[in-house]
Every structure is written in C-alpha cells, then in structure tokens.
C-alpha cells in the first residue's frame, strides 16, 4: 500500500507517495535528496538525523513519515546558506564544534530548538539539551562553546531588533 | 616562540577548510555518492563462527527479478590480500568462514530491498568446525586452529640489560595482571563503496585513510595494472583506523566487474560495528622493580592480544617501552593469537592504550609501595631527550647505514626531543595537583557513599611510522596564482586537510584561501602511507612542506628569469606577492608571474612542486607525549564512576592550529575515557557474535558524560624535522585517560580494576556482589 | 517485495478499538513509535496493520482536576515537562521525564506507549505505580478501569485484550504530607535503566508513616512493588528511621527481585543495585518529609 502525504519541508510543500513503514528521515534524505539529514543508527540513538517538526527536535530515522504530514518540518538545508550562515552554524564553524562533521547538522538543529526554548543556557543545560546526540570525534567542549557563542550572538540580534 | 610570530598562517586557529559544507549539511559522505546507472549490493554474512562452505547454491537468488549477479568464493581470486602492519590477511571471499559476520557472498540488484531479499535465497551448506574465542586458550597447540598459519604468531621481544640484575637491584618488586575488553570503533557514519568499471579501468569511491594502499591492493587482487585503478577517498565520519582497506571495497570491485554495472554497497550500523574491525582483546601480566629513591630497576612484561579472524599482528607496538625504557633492565614480550571473533586491528593508540595502561599500573603499584607521589615518580623516570629508544635498538637500527645519513639528521635510536616534564609540571599547576593529591589510596573527599580522588598519567606515540609507502606530496600552482596540494591521506575529518593547507600556504607564501587540498584521489596524488599511525601532521606535513618549498623555489627562479634584474636568492614571496628584501621596488603578484611568458621558452611558466628531500625514519627518534590529570567520584554503593575534572596537556611541537589540536586532544581523551568506563563489545559466549553492535547498547560518551570544560595545554617545543617544528597529535591523548582514571579510582576506593571499569566490576572488586 | 504494513488512521478512540478488533493480533496501535519502529525493523514484532493514533487529539491532553490529574495516553514525555501544574503537583514525574531517553525521543514518545510496551525497565511505570495511578481502558464495547500495578502481567505483556486501548492514566491528588521520589541508574547519561526505584511516603499528623509505596523497575518480569519493604516502614515515626532501617528496607526490596543477566549488566548487580536505589529513594523521601 502507498499513501500520499504532504511534507512541508523548509516552507515548501512536497506531495510524496510513501509506504506506511517509511521513516521521515528516509523520505527526506532518499526521496527529497536532503543531504544533511544523516541516517546512521536507525535507532534514535545517535541524533545525526535530527530535524525539527513543528519546532521540536525529533530523530527522523524512527519517526513514521506519515506522522509528519502537514506539519512544519525544518532541516539543516532550511537554516543558513554558505553565504549567509545562521548564527548557530557560524558559531560551530568558529569554535570548531565538530571534526568529521557527520553529526553536525543534527547538533545544529537541536541547538536551534534548545536556544528557542532556553535562550541563555549554561554549559550543563547545553550538555543535557544535546544529550540526544553522539559526536564520536569527541568535540563536545567546543560544541558547548559554539552554542554559548551562538546564544550571545542571537541575544545580541534580538536586542538590536 | 619568537620566530612563530612571523607566521601568517601557521599557529592560527582558522576554521576547517570544509567547515561551511559541514555546518550546512552539504558535505558528501561515501554513502551519499550516486553514479549514473548504479545498482545496489548487499553482503551475505556467516551465521557461524567457524565453518567450511561445502556447497553454495545461488540459483534461487539469481532468478529473483531485479538481481543482476552474485559473487561467492568461486569468483574470488586465490590471491590473499594483506593490509598494512598485519591488520588483515586473507582472501576476498573464502570457502571457509572464521567469525559470525564473515563475508560469504554478495548480491547486486536493482534496489537495496531486492538485494536483501536475494540474500535470503542463497543456499549455503556449512560443515561446522569447532571455534575458539578466548585469547589465552587459543594459544594452546591443541586449540582449534583459525588459520593455516596456526593461531599463535611468533612472539615479539624487546630485551635490554639483564633482568636478574634488575631484580637484585630492586628494593621493592610488584607484580600484576590486567585484562582489557575489546573497544569498538563505533563509527558515527557508515561507509559505502561505489565501484564503476570502464573497460579494464575501475574507479572507486569510498572512505579510506589509505587511498594509495587500497589502489594497489585492488590492482593486485583484480589483476590489472595500478594505473588502471583510481580510488577517490570520501569522508564517512569518524574512522580511528577502521577504514583502511576492507573486504567491503574488494568485494564491491569484484561484484561490479562481474555484473558490468556500477555497484554501490553501503554498510549498516551493525555491519560497521560487527564485521570490519575492532580493538584487540588484551591480557597483560608483568612485574616491576624500584629502589626506595623511586628509580625503576627493571620492568618485565608479557602481553597477549587476540587478532580475531583475519588480523596477523605479531605485536601491538612497543612505544610504551620507550616511555619507561630509561631504566637499565627490561623485557617486553607480546604474542598475537587468532580467534574466531571479528578481526582485530589497529585502533587509535593501538598498544599504547592497553599495554601503556598496564605499564603505568605497574609504575603506580610500585609508587604505592615506596609511597611516592605519582607525579614525582613519573617526572623521575620518564624518558629524556638522548635516551635510547629500546624498541628500536637492535635489528632495525643495524639494517641502516648510519654513516651515510645526511648531516643534520637526528641521532637514530635515541629520543630526539621531548617536553613531557614540561607537560606534567604545567598540567599539574593548571589542575591544582598539589592541592588535590592526598596520598595513595586516600580519597580527597568522602560524602556518604561517594569517594573523590585524583589521578595523573602519561601517554606517548611515535610521530608517524615509516612503512612501504613514500612520504610525498605535490603542489601545483595555477595560472591565476591559486594552488592545489595533492596528498594521499583520505578525509576522516581530524582537520588534516586544513593543517596541510596551512603548512603549504605558509611555505609557499600565499593566502590560505588561494590553496585547495585534494586529499585522496589516487589519479592525482602521489603514493603515500596515508593518514595512519599519527603520520599526517608529521610525515605528510614534512612532504607537503618540502613540496611547497620546491614550488616556491621554482616560482622565485621564474620571477628572477622574468625580471632579469634579481637573483632568485634575492627574492621572497609572501601573501602571494614576490618581493625583494633588498629592493622595495620589486613587487610581482604570483598571478602576474604565472601569466607572464618565460623569456627562454616564450610560454607561461609551469610550476609543480614535489617532495624530494628524504625524511628520517621517525620511529627511530620522534615521539610526542601527553599528560592527563583527572578527578573522579566513585559511588561505592552503585559502583558508578563519574569524571569531575579533566586537564589534558600535550607536547605536539609547534601547534599548527590550536583548535584542530584541541579537538584531537579532547577527542582522544574522550575516546580513552569511554574505554576506561563504559565501552566494550559483548561477545556471545558460544558463538562470538557481537551482542551490542550499535549505540543502543554500546555506550559511548555524550556531552554530559565528560567534564564540560576540560583544560587543554600545549607544550612549547619545536621539532627539528617536522614542518615548522610540528609533531603529531591524535593518538597519544587516547592513551593517558585509562591509567589516569584507573589511578584515581584506586585512590578513591583502593582497588585496581580491569578495563572498562564498569559498575559491576567496581562492586565485585569491593566484594559487594 | 519490501516488508511493509497497512496504514489506518482513526479519528476517535472508539474507532481505533474497532479497527483493532477487526484486524486482530497483527494490528498494532502506533503512538510515538520510538520502541515499536525498532522492534518491527528487528523482526521482533509482526505488523499487518498500523493503527496510527496521531489523530486522537483528546488523548494527548493532560487535565488537572481538583481530585485527580488525568494524563492522556498520547501525552508525550516532553508534554509532562511542559505542563503548567503537573510539575508542582507531582514533581516525581518531572524527575522521571528529565532522565527519560533523549530530548528528541521525549518529544515523540508517549506515556501510554511507554506503559503499553510493557518492558520491565519502562521509566514511567515505577513513579506512576507508586502514585497509585489507575488506567482507563477502552474497548469497542465500553471501558474499564484498572490499577496500573495490575496492568503489567509479564515481560512485554499487559492486561490489554486485543481490542482494548489504554486511554488515560489517572493520578489522584496525594494526601497531605506525601512525598514521592525516583532513583535510576544506567551505564551512561543516556541509557535504558539498569534498575530504578520509586518511593512514595505519606505521614500522618504525628509524623508517622501512614502509607508507603516502593516500586522497582528492570529487576523482574514486570515493574515490581515490594509490599514487604513497605510494611517495614508503615507505622514508624519519621524520627525513628535509622540508617539501619533504611538498609533493611533496601535489602527486603532487593530480596523480592528476580533480575536477569543481559548485555547491559548482571543479575547480581541488578539485585544489589535495586536495594541501593530503594534505600536512596526512601531516604530522600524521608529527608524531604522532614523539611
């Protein structure tokens, strides 16, 4: 059986035919070609596939795609562009919040959700907020610094507005 | 330090060259590669730990619609491939399986789903053979033999002085044994291989740290000239030694040739964890003697490591011998043994992580007996510049014609330089060691069931290791003054493309954004050892530096020729502009030089810099060091160990990029600390099958599991050989965490534990369960 | 060729039950799916029909009433954390939620899903059982109410019949002078519990323990209540609770456990740990009641 589902990804509607068992991550990466949705563990453990659904971070590898139908899905592709990075992305670049970069899109998306809920987190709030992610390279201290830096930057932007 | 201030690029913590691709999710990993007309492969793995394939019927699978072809051992060449440093020895596909997960066959089909369905239709008959799993039991002559060569590799020995004298000299002798479970590489990404034949040429996209060696292995195995094989190394996430050459690539190439289509095989998490490689299971026993003044009189160690099914390593390296080899008498023996477990191979810090932790334990036990502060004990005994490197003495050194070596080379067989004392002293200061150290076996604080204490330990690794591949790089300068550096090192993500770019741009005298690093296309890069054994910043760095200087020499010669007024020696280049220190009027951009015809040939110049200076064999003199300090809290009721504070210091010579090195140091510390506390593969007793082939039950550290703001300090030594004085970075920091944490745990609760130090091991040692 | 299943999406709870009744044993209710997806991929569960409960908005609510708080089975773990009064009424549920899996899983996983999965390590079970939670169960014919304690009948087995659905979990407001605590231990920050323990104590006006609940996770085929350990506490004045009594309570609870050895740890460790966690949960409850 196939079902048609409307996936609103980064503000654009996509009508896709899917099989019921297909995960959101599989459809985003495999069908819509979103390279930054990284499918790795398929157990919801590593966090590399994290995207935001209605603003909340979810592991797309274990979520049914059909359950994301008609909801607002944000992926790393909708965040910043190479010429105009989002402050969180820029902070990860500047603080070296990664090595291999495989886990990075997921960390960035969770950081976005975290900073929206908690604009000025301390280091342990950041660590807990990002505990759904594995950085096997072990760059956690620089990831925490990157999120702190992004928080400052975003706070600054908010003040200026 | 003063000379460093002149550097434009070296020492700057610039972002990684591919940072923007990484944070935008655009970076293509090996699993993201798609080529036109490609089909999909899947591998059939053995359900048995040890069996002979007596029949394999692929007819049902072949007739499944969408299946394009199948390879089995009948399609594989008789040739046995061998991986660098005995990491693998075996056929691409064999009629015998040696571990649960061993490759039996592979299917190519129009979709992954069809390929998976076809695997279930391959009928294999096995003659079950008796397996062997325990490393010590497998050494016995009557144990089931895993390989034609037998299970036991010939022992490797390092002996110096005379043990009996050392025993006589000692006031105190301690002895101990220690067991290490097997650590998984536990990669965050998943490798894939895509192979495409065009006639008798094949192009391979995959993640490998050793593109040159992979190219040559494919050529040898498939019987084509090396020139016909092109390997394009892709990133696939953390590697730590996992992705060198593997069955994955050789099977994909074989399958693609058989079906006449481009084939891609992607590995699952379980395949990455359970069918490729892992760290060895290791067992150490030994003794050590000291005098009351704290000087070591002898060290005597026997080590056994399992190689799994296809590893052939006779030893896991003896660099820890070097660290504590200043004592007059010693003996290290290591034996490798085959088992019916997944292959074991070189993982980040191989040997040093394990044997090093055991040697440090012996040191600690001796220091306990004479009641000497572990910091003081290490400062007293560690190797100094000029001390002999025990593992290098003897045969290897004898093979070299020392008289013919170039002037200015370090003295081989002796440690060339070190700043370990500096690391220990400054680290102790930053950590507050003197305030926190309360004595052996004495917690610094007790709060109900919780015991706090501190530990210090050291780590070492060689600055690269010479092997059968040259040290080489190429620098091409283009018509617009931009440049490409070609090096064969792969793209694992540790920052090496960036640090190599920094070396090349600094040496050449151009801005870093005018230089691209091409890090693993074997059609373009000269052959090289690859990014293994802490080679990259030291040995590849040397090659890159030399090639860039060669290109610069050619540029200055060309400019002199074009100007006709200055000698090349009177010219220099910086920020892409050639100038004369003696004549302010001279100012030629590199682009101008490259687009101006040479007066002698009436063509534009061709600049191609290459490595031509021989590099001294770094195993013979160069080491880099780590000293780590940790504060732990042990809960004596639950057995839980938490890390409260951490300071890591490292002597890596000149720091090329502080942020890159910081990630290497802390990443290494977290990898080592993970092994110290939670990381271990669980093998099913009867089959050797891995029971935790994924992050659900293989527990790696996450952000809250490690101190959030660890201290990182660098030594300020400068190596006389390495590029701009740089040494290596990535492995030594993996080796210090286990002994540091283990010592701190002893101080907290008075027991020495096997690795990892799980809660149940803590409670067992305390007699609570 | 590809393994998949049929997809059904009811609009009302009753309709969901009817679908389940119609399609029988190989139909499953799919809530957050964070456990079910893994099980299905592993082949541990056969699914012919996936009944997606996402459309049942009424079961997503958390309603605080005067006498009781009702948690819809489809309330996510994150919604427990976000609720305006749940945290102050039942702080133990916040303590539990904060340590439940990962932030991403908490956004999707539901309280009902965690309970219906029926694994002994389910984090929601011990605190809710210690709060004497009741579950409201719907079927095509009607509904019934059951104590959560009796909801669990075996490993991955609950009291639900094939056509029944867990609709709500109801927790009565605690008597005055009550405290509930939760202890949990795992191999690392994010991990399935090796063991867990919840304790609820209520004291009377003379500061004597009038009611006690001690419930352990991951140490028996079902979340395990130790009435033996509870009895040791009832009637004891707070001031008379000694270290020795706490140890006795822990030991008594541990002796009730029937843990297994698996890839995560050994049975011996789990048994020991359950005693430690019970002791700590009780000690913490006593400490807070004494404040």
mmCIF file of C-alpha atoms in Angstrom, chain C residues 14 23 26 33 70 90-91 105 109 124 130-131 136 170 177-178 186 219-220 225 233 248 256 259-260 272 276 281:
data_model
loop_
_atom_site.group_PDB
_atom_site.id
_atom_site.type_symbol
_atom_site.label_atom_id
_atom_site.label_comp_id
_atom_site.label_asym_id
_atom_site.label_seq_id
_atom_site.Cartn_x
_atom_site.Cartn_y
_atom_site.Cartn_z
ATOM 1 C CA UNK C 14 -13.652 4.036 19.812
ATOM 2 C CA UNK C 23 -7.839 -6.832 12.358
ATOM 3 C CA UNK C 26 -1.216 -8.404 13.877
ATOM 4 C CA UNK C 33 6.616 4.540 17.658
ATOM 5 C CA UNK C 70 -5.607 12.780 34.086
ATOM 6 C CA UNK C 90 3.784 15.558 41.041
ATOM 7 C CA UNK C 91 7.432 16.609 40.974
ATOM 8 C CA UNK C 105 12.675 10.921 21.981
ATOM 9 C CA UNK C 109 7.427 9.087 22.912
ATOM 10 C CA UNK C 124 7.079 5.801 33.581
ATOM 11 C CA UNK C 130 3.843 4.458 43.466
ATOM 12 C CA UNK C 131 1.267 7.219 42.986
ATOM 13 C CA UNK C 136 -8.802 3.796 31.857
ATOM 14 C CA UNK C 170 -5.322 8.974 36.262
ATOM 15 C CA UNK C 177 2.228 15.272 53.825
ATOM 16 C CA UNK C 178 3.190 12.980 50.953
ATOM 17 C CA UNK C 186 22.294 3.442 33.889
ATOM 18 C CA UNK C 219 14.505 -6.179 38.126
ATOM 19 C CA UNK C 220 11.607 -8.539 37.480
ATOM 20 C CA UNK C 225 6.147 -3.459 44.071
ATOM 21 C CA UNK C 233 8.055 1.462 57.084
ATOM 22 C CA UNK C 248 16.777 -3.271 55.937
ATOM 23 C CA UNK C 256 11.928 -9.608 46.148
ATOM 24 C CA UNK C 259 16.505 -9.854 37.723
ATOM 25 C CA UNK C 260 18.121 -11.244 34.589
ATOM 26 C CA UNK C 272 22.289 -5.269 44.579
ATOM 27 C CA UNK C 276 20.669 0.666 46.913
ATOM 28 C CA UNK C 281 14.611 6.745 47.254
#
